[in-house]
PDB file of C-alpha atoms in Angstrom:
ATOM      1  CA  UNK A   1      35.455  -2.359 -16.485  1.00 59.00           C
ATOM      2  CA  UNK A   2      38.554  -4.908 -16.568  1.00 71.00           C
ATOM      3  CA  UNK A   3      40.104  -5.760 -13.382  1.00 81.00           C
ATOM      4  CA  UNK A   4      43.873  -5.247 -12.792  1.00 86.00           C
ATOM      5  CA  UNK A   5      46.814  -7.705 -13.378  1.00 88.00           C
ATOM      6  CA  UNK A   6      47.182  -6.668  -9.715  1.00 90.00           C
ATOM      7  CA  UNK A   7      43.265  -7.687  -8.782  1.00 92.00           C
ATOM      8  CA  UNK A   8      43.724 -10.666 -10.526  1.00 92.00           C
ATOM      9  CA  UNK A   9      46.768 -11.573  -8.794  1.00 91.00           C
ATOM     10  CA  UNK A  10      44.908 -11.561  -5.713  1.00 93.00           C
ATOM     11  CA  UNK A  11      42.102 -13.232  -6.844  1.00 93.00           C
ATOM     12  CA  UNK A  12      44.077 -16.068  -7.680  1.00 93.00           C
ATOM     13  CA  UNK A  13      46.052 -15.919  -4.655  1.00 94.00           C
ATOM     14  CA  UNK A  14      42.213 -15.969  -2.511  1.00 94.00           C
ATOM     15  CA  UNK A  15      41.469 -19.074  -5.037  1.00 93.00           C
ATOM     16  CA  UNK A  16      44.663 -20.449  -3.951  1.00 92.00           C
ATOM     17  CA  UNK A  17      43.668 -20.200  -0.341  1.00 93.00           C
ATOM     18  CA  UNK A  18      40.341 -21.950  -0.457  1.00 92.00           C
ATOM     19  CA  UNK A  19      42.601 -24.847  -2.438  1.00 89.00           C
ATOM     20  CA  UNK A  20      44.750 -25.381   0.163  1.00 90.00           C
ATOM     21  CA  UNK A  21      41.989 -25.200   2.527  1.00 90.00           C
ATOM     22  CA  UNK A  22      40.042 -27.966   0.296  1.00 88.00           C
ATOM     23  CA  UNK A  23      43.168 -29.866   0.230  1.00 86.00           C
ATOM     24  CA  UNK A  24      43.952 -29.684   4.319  1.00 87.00           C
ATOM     25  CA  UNK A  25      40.100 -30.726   5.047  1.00 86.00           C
ATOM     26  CA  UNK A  26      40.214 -33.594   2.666  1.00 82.00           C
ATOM     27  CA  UNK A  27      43.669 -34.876   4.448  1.00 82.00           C
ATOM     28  CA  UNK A  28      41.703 -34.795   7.303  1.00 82.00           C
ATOM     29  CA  UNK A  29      39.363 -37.734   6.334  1.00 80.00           C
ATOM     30  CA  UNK A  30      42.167 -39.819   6.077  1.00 76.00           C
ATOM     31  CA  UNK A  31      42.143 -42.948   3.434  1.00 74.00           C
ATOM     32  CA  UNK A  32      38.342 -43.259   3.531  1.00 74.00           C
ATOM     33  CA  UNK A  33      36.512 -44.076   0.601  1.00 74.00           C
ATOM     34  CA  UNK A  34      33.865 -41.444  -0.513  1.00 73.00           C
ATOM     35  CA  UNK A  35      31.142 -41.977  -2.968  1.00 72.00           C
ATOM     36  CA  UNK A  36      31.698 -38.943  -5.402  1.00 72.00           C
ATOM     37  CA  UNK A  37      29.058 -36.907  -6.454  1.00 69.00           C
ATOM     38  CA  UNK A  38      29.239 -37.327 -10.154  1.00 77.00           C
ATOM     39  CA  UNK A  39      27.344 -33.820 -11.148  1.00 79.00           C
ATOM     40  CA  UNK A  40      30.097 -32.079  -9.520  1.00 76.00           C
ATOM     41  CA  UNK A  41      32.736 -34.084 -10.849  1.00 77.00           C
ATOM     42  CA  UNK A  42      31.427 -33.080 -13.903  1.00 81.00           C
ATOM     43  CA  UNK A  43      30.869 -29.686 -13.057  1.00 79.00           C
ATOM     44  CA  UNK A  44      34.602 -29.198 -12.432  1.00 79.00           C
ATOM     45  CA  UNK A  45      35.471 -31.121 -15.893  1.00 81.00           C
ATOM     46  CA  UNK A  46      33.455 -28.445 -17.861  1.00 81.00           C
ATOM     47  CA  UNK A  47      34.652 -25.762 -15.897  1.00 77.00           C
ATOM     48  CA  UNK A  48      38.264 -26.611 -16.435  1.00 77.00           C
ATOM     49  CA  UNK A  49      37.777 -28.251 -19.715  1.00 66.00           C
ATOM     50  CA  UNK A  50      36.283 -25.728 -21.884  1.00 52.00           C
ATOM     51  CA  UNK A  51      38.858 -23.802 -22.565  1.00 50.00           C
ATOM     52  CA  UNK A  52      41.783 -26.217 -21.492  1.00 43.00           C
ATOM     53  CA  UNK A  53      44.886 -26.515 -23.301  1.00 40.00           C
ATOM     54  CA  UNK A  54      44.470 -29.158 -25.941  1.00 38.00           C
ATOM     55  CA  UNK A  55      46.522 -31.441 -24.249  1.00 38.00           C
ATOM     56  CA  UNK A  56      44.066 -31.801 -21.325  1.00 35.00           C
ATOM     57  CA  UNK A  57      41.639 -34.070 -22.777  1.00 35.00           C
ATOM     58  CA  UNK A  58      38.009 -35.011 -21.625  1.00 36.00           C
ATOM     59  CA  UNK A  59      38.628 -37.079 -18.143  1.00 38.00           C
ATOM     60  CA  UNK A  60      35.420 -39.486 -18.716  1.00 36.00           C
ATOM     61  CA  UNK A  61      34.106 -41.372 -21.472  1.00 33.00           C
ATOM     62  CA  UNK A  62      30.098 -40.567 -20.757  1.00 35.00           C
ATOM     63  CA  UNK A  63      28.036 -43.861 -20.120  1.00 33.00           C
TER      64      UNK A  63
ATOM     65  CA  UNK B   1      36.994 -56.540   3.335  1.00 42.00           C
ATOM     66  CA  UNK B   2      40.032 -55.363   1.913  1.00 42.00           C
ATOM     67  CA  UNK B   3      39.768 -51.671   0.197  1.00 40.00           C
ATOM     68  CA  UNK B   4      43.730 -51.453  -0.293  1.00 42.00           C
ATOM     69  CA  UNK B   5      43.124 -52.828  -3.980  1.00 41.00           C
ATOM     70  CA  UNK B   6      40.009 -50.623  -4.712  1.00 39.00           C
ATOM     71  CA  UNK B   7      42.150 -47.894  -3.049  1.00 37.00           C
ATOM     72  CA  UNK B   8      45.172 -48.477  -4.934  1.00 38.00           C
ATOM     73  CA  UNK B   9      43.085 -48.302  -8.406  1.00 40.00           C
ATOM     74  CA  UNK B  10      41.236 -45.412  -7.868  1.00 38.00           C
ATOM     75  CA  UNK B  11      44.327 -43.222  -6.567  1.00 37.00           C
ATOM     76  CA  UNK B  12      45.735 -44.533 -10.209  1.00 39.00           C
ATOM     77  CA  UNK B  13      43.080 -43.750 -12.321  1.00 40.00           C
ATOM     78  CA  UNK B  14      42.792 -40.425 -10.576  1.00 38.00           C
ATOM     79  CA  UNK B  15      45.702 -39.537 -11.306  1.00 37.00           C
ATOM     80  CA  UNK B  16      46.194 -40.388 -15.014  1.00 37.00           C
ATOM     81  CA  UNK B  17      46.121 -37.207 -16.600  1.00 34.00           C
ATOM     82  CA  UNK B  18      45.096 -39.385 -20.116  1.00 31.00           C
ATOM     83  CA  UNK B  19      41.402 -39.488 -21.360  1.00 34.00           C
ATOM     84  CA  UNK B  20      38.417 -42.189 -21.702  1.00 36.00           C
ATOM     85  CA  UNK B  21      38.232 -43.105 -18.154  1.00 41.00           C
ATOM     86  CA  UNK B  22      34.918 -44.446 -17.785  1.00 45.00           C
ATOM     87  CA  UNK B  23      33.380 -41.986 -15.113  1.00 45.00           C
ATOM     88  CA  UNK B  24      31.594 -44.678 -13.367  1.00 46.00           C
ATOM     89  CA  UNK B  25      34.849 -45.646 -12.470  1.00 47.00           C
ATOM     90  CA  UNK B  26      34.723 -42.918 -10.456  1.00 48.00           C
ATOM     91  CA  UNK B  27      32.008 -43.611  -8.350  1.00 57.00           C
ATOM     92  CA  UNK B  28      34.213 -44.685  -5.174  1.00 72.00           C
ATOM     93  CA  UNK B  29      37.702 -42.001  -4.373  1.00 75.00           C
ATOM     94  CA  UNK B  30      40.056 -41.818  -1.578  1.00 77.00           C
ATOM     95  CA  UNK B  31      40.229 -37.687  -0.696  1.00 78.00           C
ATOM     96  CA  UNK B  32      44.052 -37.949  -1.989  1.00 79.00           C
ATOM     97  CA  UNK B  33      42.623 -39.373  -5.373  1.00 79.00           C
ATOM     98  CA  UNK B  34      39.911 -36.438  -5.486  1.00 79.00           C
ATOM     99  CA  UNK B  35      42.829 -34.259  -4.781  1.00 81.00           C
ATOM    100  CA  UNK B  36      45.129 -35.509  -7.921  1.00 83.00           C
ATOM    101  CA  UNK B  37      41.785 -35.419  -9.737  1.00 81.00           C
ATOM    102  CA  UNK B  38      41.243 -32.088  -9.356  1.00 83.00           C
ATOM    103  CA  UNK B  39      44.651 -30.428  -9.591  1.00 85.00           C
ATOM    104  CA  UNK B  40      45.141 -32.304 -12.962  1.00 84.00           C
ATOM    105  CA  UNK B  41      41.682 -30.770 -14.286  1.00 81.00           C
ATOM    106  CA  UNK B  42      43.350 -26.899 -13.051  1.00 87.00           C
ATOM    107  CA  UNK B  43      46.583 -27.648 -14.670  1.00 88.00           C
ATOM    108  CA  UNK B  44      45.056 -26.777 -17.678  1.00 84.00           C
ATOM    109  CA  UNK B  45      43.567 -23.244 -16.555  1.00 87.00           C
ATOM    110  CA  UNK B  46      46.924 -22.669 -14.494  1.00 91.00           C
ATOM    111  CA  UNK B  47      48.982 -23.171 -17.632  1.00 91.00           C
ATOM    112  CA  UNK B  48      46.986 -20.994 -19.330  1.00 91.00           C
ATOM    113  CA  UNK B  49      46.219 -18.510 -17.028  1.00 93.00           C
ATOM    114  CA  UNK B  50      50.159 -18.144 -16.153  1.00 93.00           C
ATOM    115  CA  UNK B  51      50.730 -17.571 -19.917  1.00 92.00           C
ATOM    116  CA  UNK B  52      48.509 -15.001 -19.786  1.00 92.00           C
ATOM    117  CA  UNK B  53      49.731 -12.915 -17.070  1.00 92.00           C
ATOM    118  CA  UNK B  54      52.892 -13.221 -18.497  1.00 92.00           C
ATOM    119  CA  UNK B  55      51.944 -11.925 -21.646  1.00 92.00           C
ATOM    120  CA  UNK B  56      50.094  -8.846 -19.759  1.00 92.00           C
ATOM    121  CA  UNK B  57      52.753  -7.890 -17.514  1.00 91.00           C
ATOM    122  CA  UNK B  58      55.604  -7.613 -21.142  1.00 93.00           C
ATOM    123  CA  UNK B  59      52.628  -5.201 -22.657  1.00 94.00           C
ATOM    124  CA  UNK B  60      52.710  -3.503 -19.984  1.00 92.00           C
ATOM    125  CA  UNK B  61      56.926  -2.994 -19.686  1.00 95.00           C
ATOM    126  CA  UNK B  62      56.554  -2.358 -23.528  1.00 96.00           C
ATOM    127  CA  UNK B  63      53.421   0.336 -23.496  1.00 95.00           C
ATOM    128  CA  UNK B  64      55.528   1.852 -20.960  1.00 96.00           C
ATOM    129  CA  UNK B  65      58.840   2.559 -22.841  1.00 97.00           C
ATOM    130  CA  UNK B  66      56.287   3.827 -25.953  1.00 97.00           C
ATOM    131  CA  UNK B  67      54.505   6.343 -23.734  1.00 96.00           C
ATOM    132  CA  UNK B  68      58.465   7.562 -23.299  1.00 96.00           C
ATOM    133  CA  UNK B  69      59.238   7.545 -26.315  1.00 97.00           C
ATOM    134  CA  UNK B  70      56.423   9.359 -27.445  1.00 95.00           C
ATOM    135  CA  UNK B  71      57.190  12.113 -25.088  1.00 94.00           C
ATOM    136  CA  UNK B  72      60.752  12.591 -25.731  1.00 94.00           C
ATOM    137  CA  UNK B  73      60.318  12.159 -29.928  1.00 93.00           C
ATOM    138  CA  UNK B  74      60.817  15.938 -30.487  1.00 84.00           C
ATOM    139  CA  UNK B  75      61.255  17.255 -34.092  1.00 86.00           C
ATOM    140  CA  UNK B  76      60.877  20.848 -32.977  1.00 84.00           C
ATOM    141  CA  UNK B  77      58.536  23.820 -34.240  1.00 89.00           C
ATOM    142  CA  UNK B  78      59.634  24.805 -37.400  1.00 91.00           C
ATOM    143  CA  UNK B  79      61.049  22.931 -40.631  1.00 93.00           C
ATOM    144  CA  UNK B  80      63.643  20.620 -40.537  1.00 93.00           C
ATOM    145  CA  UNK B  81      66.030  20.874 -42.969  1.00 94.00           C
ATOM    146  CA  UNK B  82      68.306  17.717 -43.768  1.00 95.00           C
ATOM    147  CA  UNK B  83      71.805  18.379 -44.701  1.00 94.00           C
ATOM    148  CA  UNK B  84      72.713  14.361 -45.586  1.00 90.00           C
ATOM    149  CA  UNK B  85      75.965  15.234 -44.320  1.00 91.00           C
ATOM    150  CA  UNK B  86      77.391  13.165 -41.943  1.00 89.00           C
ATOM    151  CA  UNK B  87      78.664  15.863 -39.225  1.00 90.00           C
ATOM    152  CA  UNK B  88      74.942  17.301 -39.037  1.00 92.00           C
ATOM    153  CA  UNK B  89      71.256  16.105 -38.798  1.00 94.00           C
ATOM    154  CA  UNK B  90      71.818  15.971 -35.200  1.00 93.00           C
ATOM    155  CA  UNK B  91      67.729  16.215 -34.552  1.00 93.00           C
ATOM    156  CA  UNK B  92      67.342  13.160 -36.753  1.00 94.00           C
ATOM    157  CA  UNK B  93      70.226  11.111 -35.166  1.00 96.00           C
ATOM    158  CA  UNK B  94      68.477  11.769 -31.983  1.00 95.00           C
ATOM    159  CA  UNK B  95      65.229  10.825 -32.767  1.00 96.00           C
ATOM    160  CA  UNK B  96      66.735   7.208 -34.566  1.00 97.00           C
ATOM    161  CA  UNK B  97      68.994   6.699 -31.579  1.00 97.00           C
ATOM    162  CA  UNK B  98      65.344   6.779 -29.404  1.00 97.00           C
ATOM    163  CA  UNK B  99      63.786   5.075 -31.891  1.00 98.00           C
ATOM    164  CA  UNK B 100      66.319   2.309 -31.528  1.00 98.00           C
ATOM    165  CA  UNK B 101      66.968   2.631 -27.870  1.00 98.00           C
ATOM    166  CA  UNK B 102      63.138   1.938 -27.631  1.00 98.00           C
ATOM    167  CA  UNK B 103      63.323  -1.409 -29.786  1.00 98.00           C
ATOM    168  CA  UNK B 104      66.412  -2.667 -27.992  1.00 98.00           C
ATOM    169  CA  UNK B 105      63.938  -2.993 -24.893  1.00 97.00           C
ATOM    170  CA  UNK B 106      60.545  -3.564 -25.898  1.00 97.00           C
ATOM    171  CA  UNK B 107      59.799  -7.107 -25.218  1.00 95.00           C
ATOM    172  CA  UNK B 108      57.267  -7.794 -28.122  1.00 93.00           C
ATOM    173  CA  UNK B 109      59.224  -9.145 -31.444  1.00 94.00           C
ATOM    174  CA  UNK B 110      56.547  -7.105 -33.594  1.00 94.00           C
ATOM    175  CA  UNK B 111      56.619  -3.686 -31.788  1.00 96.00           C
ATOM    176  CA  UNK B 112      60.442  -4.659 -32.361  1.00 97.00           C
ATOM    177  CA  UNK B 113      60.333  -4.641 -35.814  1.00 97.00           C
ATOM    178  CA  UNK B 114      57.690  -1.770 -36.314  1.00 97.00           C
ATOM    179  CA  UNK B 115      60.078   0.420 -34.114  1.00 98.00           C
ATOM    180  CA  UNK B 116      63.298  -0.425 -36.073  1.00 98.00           C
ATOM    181  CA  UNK B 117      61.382   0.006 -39.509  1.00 97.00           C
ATOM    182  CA  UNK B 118      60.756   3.573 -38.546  1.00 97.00           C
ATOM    183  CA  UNK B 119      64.387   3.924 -37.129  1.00 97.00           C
ATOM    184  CA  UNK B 120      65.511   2.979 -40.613  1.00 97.00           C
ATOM    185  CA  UNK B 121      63.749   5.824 -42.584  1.00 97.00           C
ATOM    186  CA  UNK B 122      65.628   7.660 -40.190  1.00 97.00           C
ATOM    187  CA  UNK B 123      69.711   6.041 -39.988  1.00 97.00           C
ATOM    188  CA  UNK B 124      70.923   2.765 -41.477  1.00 97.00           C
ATOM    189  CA  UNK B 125      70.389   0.803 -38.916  1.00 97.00           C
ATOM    190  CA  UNK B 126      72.472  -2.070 -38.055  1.00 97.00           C
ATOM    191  CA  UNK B 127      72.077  -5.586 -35.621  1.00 96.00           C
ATOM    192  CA  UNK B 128      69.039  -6.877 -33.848  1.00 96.00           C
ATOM    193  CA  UNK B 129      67.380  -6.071 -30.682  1.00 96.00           C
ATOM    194  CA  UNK B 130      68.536  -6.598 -27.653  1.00 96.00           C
ATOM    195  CA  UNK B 131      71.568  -4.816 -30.003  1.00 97.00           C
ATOM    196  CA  UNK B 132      70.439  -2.689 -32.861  1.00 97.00           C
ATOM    197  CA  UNK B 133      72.157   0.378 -33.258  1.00 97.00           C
ATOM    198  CA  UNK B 134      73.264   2.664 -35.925  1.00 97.00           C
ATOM    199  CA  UNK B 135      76.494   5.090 -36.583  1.00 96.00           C
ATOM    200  CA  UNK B 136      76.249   8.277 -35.154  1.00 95.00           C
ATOM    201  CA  UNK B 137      79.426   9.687 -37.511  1.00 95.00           C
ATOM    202  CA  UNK B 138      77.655   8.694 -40.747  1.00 94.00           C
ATOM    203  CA  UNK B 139      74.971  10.526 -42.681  1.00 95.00           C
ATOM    204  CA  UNK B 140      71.532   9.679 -42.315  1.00 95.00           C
ATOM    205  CA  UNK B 141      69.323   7.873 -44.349  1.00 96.00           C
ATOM    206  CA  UNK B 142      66.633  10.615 -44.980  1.00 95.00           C
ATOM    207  CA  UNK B 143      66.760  12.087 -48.070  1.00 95.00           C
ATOM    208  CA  UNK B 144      68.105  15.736 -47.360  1.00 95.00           C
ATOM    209  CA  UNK B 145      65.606  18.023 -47.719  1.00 95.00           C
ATOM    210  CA  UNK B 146      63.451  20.302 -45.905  1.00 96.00           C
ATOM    211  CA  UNK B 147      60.775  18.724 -43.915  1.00 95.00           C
ATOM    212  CA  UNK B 148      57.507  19.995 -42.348  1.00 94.00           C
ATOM    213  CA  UNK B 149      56.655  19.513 -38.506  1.00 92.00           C
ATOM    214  CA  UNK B 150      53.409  18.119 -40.429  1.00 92.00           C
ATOM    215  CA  UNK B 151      55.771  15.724 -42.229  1.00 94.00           C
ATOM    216  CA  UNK B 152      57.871  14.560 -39.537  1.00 94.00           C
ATOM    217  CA  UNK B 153      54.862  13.602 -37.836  1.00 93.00           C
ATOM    218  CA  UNK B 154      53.391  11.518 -40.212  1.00 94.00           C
ATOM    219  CA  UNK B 155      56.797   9.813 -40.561  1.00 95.00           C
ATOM    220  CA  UNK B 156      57.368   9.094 -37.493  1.00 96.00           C
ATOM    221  CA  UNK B 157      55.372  10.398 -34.279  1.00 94.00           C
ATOM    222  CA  UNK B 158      51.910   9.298 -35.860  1.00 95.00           C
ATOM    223  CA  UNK B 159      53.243   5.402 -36.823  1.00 96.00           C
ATOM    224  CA  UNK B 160      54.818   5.189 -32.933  1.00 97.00           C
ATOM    225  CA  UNK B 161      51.304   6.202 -31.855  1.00 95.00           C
ATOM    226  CA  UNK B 162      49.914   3.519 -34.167  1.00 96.00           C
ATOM    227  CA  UNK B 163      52.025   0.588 -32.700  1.00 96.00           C
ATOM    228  CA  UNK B 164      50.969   1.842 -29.068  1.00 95.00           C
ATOM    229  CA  UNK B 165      47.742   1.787 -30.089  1.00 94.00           C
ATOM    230  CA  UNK B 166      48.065  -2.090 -31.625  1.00 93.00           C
ATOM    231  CA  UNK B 167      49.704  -3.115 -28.271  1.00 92.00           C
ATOM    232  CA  UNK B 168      47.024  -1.918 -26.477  1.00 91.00           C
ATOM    233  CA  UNK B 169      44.480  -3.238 -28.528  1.00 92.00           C
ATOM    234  CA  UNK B 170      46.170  -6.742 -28.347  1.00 89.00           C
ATOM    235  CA  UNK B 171      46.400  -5.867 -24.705  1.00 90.00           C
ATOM    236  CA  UNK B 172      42.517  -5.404 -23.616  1.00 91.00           C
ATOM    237  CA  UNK B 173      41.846  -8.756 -25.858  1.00 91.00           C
ATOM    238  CA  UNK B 174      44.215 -10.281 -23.301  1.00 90.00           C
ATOM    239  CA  UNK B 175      42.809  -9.091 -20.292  1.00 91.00           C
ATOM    240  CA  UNK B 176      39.210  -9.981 -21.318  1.00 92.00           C
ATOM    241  CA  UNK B 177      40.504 -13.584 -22.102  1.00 91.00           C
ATOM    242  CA  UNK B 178      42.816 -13.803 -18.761  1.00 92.00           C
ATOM    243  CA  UNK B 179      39.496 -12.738 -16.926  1.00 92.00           C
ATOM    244  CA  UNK B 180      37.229 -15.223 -18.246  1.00 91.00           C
ATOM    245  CA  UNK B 181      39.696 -18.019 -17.592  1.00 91.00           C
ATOM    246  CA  UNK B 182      39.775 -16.584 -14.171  1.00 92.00           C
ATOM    247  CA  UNK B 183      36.508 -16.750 -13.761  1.00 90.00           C
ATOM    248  CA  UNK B 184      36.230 -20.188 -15.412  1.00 89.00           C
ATOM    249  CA  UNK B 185      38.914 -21.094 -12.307  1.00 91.00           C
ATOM    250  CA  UNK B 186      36.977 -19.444  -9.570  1.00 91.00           C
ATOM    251  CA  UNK B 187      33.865 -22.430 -10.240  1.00 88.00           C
ATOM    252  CA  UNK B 188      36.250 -24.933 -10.567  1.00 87.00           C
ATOM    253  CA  UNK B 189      37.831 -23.816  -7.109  1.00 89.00           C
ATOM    254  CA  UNK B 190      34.029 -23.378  -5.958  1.00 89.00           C
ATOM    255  CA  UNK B 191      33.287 -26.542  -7.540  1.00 85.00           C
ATOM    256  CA  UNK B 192      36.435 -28.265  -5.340  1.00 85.00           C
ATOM    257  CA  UNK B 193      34.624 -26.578  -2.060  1.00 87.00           C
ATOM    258  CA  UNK B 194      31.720 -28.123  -2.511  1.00 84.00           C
ATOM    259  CA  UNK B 195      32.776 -31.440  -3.516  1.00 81.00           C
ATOM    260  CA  UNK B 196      34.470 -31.321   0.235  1.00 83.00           C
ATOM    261  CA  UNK B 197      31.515 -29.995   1.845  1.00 83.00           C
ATOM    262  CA  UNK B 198      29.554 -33.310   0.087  1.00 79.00           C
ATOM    263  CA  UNK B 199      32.407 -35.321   1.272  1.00 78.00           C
ATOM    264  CA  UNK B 200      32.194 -34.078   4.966  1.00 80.00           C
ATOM    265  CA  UNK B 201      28.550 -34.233   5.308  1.00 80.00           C
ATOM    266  CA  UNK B 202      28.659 -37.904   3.923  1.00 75.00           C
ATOM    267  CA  UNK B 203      31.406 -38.279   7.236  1.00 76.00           C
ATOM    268  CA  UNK B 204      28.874 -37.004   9.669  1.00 77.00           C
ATOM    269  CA  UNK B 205      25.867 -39.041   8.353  1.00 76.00           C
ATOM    270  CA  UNK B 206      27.858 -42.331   8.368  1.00 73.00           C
ATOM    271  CA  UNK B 207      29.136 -41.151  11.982  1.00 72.00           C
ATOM    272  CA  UNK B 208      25.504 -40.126  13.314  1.00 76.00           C
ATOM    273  CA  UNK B 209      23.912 -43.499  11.947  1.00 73.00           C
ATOM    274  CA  UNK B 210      26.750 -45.513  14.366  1.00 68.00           C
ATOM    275  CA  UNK B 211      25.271 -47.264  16.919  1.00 59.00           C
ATOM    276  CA  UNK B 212      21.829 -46.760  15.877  1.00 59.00           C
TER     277      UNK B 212
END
C-alpha cells in the first residue's frame, strides 16, 4: 500500500529532525579528532550512492 | 603535537564533493568534517527525492482537473447531430472549450498535447497552453453529421479516460520510486545516528580511561 505525498512529507521532516539532532551532538564534541568507523562510512556511501544522481560519484577509492 | 594541519586536511577532503579519495584518508575526522561528509553523500538523495515530490504533487493538480473534466464532458442522451454551421453546434463548442480549458492548466506537456489533440477533432484550435483557445463564432471542425452517444464517447470521453489513466500509471511508478529513495534516506539518516553514537562512546572511553 503506497504511503502519501503527505506521509512522506513527514517522514522526511522526522529524518530531518534526527539530522539536526546528529548535527547539534556532534557540535558538541567540539574540534576533537575521532577515529571513524569505516563500515559505517561505507554504509552511508552505499546507502546514498546507489541510486545517486550521476554527478555524485563514489567518495573512496577502495584499498 | 599540533592537529591544526591534520585538522585542516581532513575538514578539506571532507568536504570535496569530487571522487577517488582514498578512504584511509579517512581514518581520523573532526565532527564538522563528518558533518560536510555526510550532507554531501544526502545531496544526492535530497536532489532526487525533491524532484520527485515535485513531480507527484503536478500529477496530482493535473489528475485533478481530468477527474473534472470527465464529469462535466456531457454529450447528452440521444444523437448529436452536427450542423457545421457556425451559429450552432453549441454542445460541441462546449465540450472543445473544456477540452481546452483543461489543457490550458494541466501541468504535464504530454497530457497537454493529448488534451488539445482531442480538442481539435472537435474546433480548430489555435495557440499553446497556458493560451490555447479556439473561436466560438466559427464552425466546428467535426464533420456535420449525426453522431451516436456511442460515438461521441469513443471520440472523446473514452481517450480523456485513457490519458487519466497514463497519468496515473506514470504516477504510482513515481511514488514507488520516491518511496524507495526514501527509504534508501532513512539508513543513511540511521546510518548518521549511529556514526554519532560511535563517536560519543569513543568520548566517554577516552574520558573514563583519564587518570587511570
Amino acid at each position: 500500500m503506497h504511503k502519501t505525498i503527505e506521509e512522506l512529507q513527514s517522514e522526511l521532516r522526522a529524518q530531518d529532525e534526527a539530522l539536526a539532532a546528529a548535527k547539534e551532538q556532534l557540535a558538541a564534541f567540539g574540534d576533537i579528532q575521532f577515529q571513524m568507523p569505516t563500515e559505517l562510512l561505507e554504509q552511508l556511501d552505499d546507502a546514498c550512492i546507489a541510486q545517486a544522481s550521476p554527478t555524485i560519484q563514489l567518495g573512496a577509492v577502495r584499498a | 603535537m599540533d592537529h591544526s594541519n591534520i585538522q585542516h586536511k581532513n575538514v578539506n577532503l571532507a568536504q570535496q564533493v569530487l571522487v577517488n579519495v582514498d578512504m584511509a584518508s579517512f581514518s581520523y575526522l573532526t565532527p564538522d568534517a563528518l558533518m560536510n561528509y555526510c550532507a554531501t553523500r544526502l545531496r544526492g538523495l535530497d536532489d532526487q527525492i525533491q524532484t520527485k515530490f515535485e513531480k507527484q504533487q503536478t500529477a496530482n493538480h493535473d489528475s485533478a482537473i481530468l477527474a473534472t473534466l470527465q464529469g462535466d464532458l456531457n454529450f447528452g442522451h440521444d444523437d448529436l447531430t452536427v450542423s457545421g454551421k457556425s451559429t450552432e453546434d453549441g454542445t460541441i463548442k462546449a465540450a472543445a472549450a473544456k477540452l481546452i480549458d483543461a489543457a490550458n492548466h494541466v501541468s504535464d506537456p504530454a497530457t497537454q498535447q493529448a488534451l488539445l489533440t482531442l480538442a481539435g477533432k472537435l474546433v480548430t484550435v489555435t495557440g499553446t497552453p497556458p493560451s490555447a483557445s479556439y473561436n466560438p463564432n466559427a464552425s466546428v471542425a467535426l464533420a456535420a453529421g449525426t453522431y451516436s452517444v456511442s460515438a461521441m464517447s469513443t471520440m472523446i470521453s473514452q481517450p480523456v479516460a485513457g490519458i487519466q489513466k497514463d497519468l496515473n500509471s506514470g504516477s504510482e511508478l513515481d511514488m514507488i520510486k520516491l518511496q524507495a529513495l526514501m527509504s534508501q534516506r532513512q539508513t543513511a539518516v540511521s546510518t548518521v545516528t549511529q556514526m554519532v553514537q560511535a563517536l560519543g562512546e569513543q568520548l566517554n572511553k577516552i574520558a573514563g580511561n583519564i587518570g587511570h
